Coordinates of N, CA, C and O in Angstrom, one line a residue:
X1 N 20.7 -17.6 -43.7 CA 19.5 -17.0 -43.1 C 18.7 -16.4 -44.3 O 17.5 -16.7 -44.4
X2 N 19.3 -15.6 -45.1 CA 18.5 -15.4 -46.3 C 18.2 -16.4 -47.1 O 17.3 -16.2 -48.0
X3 N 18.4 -17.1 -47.1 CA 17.4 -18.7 -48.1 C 16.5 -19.1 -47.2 O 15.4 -19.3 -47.7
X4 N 16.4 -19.2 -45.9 CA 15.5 -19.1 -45.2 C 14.2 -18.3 -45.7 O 13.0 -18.7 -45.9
X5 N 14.7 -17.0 -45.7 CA 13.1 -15.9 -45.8 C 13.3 -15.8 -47.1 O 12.6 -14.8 -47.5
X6 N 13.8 -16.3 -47.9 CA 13.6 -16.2 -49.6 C 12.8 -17.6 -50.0 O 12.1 -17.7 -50.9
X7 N 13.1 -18.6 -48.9 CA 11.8 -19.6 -49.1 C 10.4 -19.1 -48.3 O 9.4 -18.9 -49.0
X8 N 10.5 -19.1 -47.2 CA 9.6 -18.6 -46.8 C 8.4 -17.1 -47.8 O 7.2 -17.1 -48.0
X9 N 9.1 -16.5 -48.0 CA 8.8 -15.7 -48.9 C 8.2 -16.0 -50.2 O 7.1 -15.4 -50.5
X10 N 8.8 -16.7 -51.0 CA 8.2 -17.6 -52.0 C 7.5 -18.2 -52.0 O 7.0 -18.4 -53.1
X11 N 6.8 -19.0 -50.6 CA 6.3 -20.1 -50.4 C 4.8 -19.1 -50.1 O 3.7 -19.6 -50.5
X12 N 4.8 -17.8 -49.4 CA 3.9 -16.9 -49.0 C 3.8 -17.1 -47.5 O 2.7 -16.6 -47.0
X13 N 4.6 -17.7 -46.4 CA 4.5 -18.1 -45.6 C 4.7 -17.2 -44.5 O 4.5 -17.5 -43.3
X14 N 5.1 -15.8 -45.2 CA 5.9 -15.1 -44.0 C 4.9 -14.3 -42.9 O 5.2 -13.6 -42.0
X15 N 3.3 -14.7 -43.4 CA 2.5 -14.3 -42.3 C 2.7 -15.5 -41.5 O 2.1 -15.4 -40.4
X16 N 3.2 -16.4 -41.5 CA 3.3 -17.7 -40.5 C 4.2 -17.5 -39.6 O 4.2 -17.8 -38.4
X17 N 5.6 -16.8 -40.6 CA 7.1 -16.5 -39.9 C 6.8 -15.4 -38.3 O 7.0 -15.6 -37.1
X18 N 6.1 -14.0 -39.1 CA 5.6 -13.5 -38.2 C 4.7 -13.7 -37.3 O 4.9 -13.1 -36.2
X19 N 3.7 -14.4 -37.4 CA 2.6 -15.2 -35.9 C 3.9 -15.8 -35.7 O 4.7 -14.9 -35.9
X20 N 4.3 -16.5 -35.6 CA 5.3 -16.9 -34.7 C 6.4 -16.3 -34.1 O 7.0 -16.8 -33.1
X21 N 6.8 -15.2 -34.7 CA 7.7 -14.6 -33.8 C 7.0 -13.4 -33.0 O 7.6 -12.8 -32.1
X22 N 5.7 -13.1 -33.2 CA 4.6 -12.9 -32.1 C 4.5 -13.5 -30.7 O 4.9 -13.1 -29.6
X23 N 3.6 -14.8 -31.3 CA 4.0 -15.3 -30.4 C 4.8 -16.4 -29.6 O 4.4 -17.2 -28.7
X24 N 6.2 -16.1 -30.1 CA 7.4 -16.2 -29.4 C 7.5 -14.9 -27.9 O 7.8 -15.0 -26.7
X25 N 7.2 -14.1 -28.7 CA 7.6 -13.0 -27.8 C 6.4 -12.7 -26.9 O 6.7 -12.3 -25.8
X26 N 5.2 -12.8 -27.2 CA 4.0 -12.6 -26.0 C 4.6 -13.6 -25.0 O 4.8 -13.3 -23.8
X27 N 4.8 -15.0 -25.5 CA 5.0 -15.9 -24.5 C 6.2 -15.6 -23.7 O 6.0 -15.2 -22.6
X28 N 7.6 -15.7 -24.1 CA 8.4 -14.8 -23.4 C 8.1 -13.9 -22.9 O 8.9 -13.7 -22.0
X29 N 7.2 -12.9 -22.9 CA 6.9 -11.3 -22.3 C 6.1 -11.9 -20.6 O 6.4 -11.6 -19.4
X30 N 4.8 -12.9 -21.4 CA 4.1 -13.8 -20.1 C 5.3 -14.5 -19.4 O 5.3 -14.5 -18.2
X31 N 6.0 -15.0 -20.0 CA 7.2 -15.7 -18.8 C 7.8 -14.7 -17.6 O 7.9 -14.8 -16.4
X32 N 8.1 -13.5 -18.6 CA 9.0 -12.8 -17.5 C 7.8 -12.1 -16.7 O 8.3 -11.7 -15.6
X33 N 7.1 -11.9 -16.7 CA 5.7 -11.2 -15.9 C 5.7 -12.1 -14.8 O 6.1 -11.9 -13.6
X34 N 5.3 -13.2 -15.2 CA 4.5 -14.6 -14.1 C 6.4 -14.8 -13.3 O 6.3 -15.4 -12.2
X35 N 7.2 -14.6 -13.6 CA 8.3 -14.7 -13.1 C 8.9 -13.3 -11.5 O 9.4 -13.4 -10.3
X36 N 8.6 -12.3 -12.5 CA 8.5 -11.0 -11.7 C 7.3 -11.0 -10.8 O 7.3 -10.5 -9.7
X37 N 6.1 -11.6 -11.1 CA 4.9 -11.9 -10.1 C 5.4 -12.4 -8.7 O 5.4 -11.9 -7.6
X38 N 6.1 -14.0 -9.2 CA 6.2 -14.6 -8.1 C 7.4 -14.5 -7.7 O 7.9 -15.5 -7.0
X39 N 8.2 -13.4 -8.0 CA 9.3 -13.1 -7.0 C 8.7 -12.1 -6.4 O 9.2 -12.0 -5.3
X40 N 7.6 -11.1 -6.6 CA 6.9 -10.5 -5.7 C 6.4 -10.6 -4.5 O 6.6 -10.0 -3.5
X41 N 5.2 -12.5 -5.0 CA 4.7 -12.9 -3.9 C 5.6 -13.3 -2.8 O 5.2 -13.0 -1.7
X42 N 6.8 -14.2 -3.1 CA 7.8 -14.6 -2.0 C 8.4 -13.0 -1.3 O 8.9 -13.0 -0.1
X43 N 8.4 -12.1 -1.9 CA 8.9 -10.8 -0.8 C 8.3 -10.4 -0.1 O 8.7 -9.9 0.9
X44 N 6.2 -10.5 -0.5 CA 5.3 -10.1 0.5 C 5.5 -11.1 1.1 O 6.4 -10.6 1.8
X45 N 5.5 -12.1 1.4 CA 5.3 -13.3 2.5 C 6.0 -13.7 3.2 O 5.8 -14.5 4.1
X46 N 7.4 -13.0 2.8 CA 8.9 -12.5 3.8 C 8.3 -11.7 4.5 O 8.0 -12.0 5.7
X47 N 7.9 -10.5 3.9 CA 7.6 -9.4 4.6 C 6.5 -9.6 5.9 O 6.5 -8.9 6.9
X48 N 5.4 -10.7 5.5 CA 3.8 -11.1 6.4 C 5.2 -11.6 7.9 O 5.7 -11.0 8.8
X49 N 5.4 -12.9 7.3 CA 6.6 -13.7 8.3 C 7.3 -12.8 9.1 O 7.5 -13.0 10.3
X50 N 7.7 -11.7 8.6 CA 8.5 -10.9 9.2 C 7.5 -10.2 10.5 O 7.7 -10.1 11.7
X51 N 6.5 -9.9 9.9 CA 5.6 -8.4 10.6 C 5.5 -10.0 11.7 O 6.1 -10.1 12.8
X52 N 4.7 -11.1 11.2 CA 4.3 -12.2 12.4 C 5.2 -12.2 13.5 O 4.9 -12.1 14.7
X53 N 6.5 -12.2 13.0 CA 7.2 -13.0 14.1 C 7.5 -11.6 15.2 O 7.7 -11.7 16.4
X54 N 7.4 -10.2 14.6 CA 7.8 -8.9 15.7 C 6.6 -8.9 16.4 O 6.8 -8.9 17.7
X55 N 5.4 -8.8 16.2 CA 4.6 -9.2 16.3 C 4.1 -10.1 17.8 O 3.5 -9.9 18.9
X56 N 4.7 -11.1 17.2 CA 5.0 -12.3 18.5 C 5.7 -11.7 19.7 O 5.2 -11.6 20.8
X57 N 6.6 -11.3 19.4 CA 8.2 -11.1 20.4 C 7.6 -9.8 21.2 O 7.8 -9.8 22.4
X58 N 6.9 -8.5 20.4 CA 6.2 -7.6 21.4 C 4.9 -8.0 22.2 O 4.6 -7.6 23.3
X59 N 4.2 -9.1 21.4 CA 3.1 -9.4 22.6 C 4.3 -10.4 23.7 O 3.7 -10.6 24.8
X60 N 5.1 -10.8 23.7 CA 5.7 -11.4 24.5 C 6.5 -10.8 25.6 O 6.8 -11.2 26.7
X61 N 6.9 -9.7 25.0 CA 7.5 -8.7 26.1 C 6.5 -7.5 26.8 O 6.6 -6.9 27.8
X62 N 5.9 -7.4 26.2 CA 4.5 -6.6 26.8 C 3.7 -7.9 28.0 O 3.1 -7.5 29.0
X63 N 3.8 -8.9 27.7 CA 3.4 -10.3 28.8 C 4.5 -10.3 29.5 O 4.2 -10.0 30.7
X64 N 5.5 -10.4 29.4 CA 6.5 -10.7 30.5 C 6.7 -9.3 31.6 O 7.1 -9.4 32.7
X65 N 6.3 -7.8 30.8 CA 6.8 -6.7 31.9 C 5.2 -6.6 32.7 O 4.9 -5.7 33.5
X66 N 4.6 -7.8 32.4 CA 3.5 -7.1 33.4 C 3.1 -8.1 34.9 O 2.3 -7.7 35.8

């Protein structure tokens, strides 16, 4: 690993080493965001499905007691 950044280093490249391990990590940071998003959206649309279907079942028992 050290001959690595002792070339790199030599070469002057290590502003290149670091933009990339930049953006290594922005893009992993955007993965887990857009990941935690749409485990979001599937819990609200559990939750819509859910409220619909109670929803249903009281206009249906409020119709049948009358």
């Amino acid at each position: 690993m050290s001959d690595l950044i002792k070339m790199f280093s030599e070469r002057g490249d290590l502003a290149h080493v670091a933009l990339l391990l930049w953006a290594i990590g922005a893009s992993l940071g955007l993965w887990f965001v857009l990941r935690e998003w749409a485990a979001a959206v599937r819990r609200f649309d559990d939750f819509v499905h859910a409220l619909d279907l109670f929803n249903r079942r009281a206009r249906r028992r409020m119709h049948d007691e009358e």
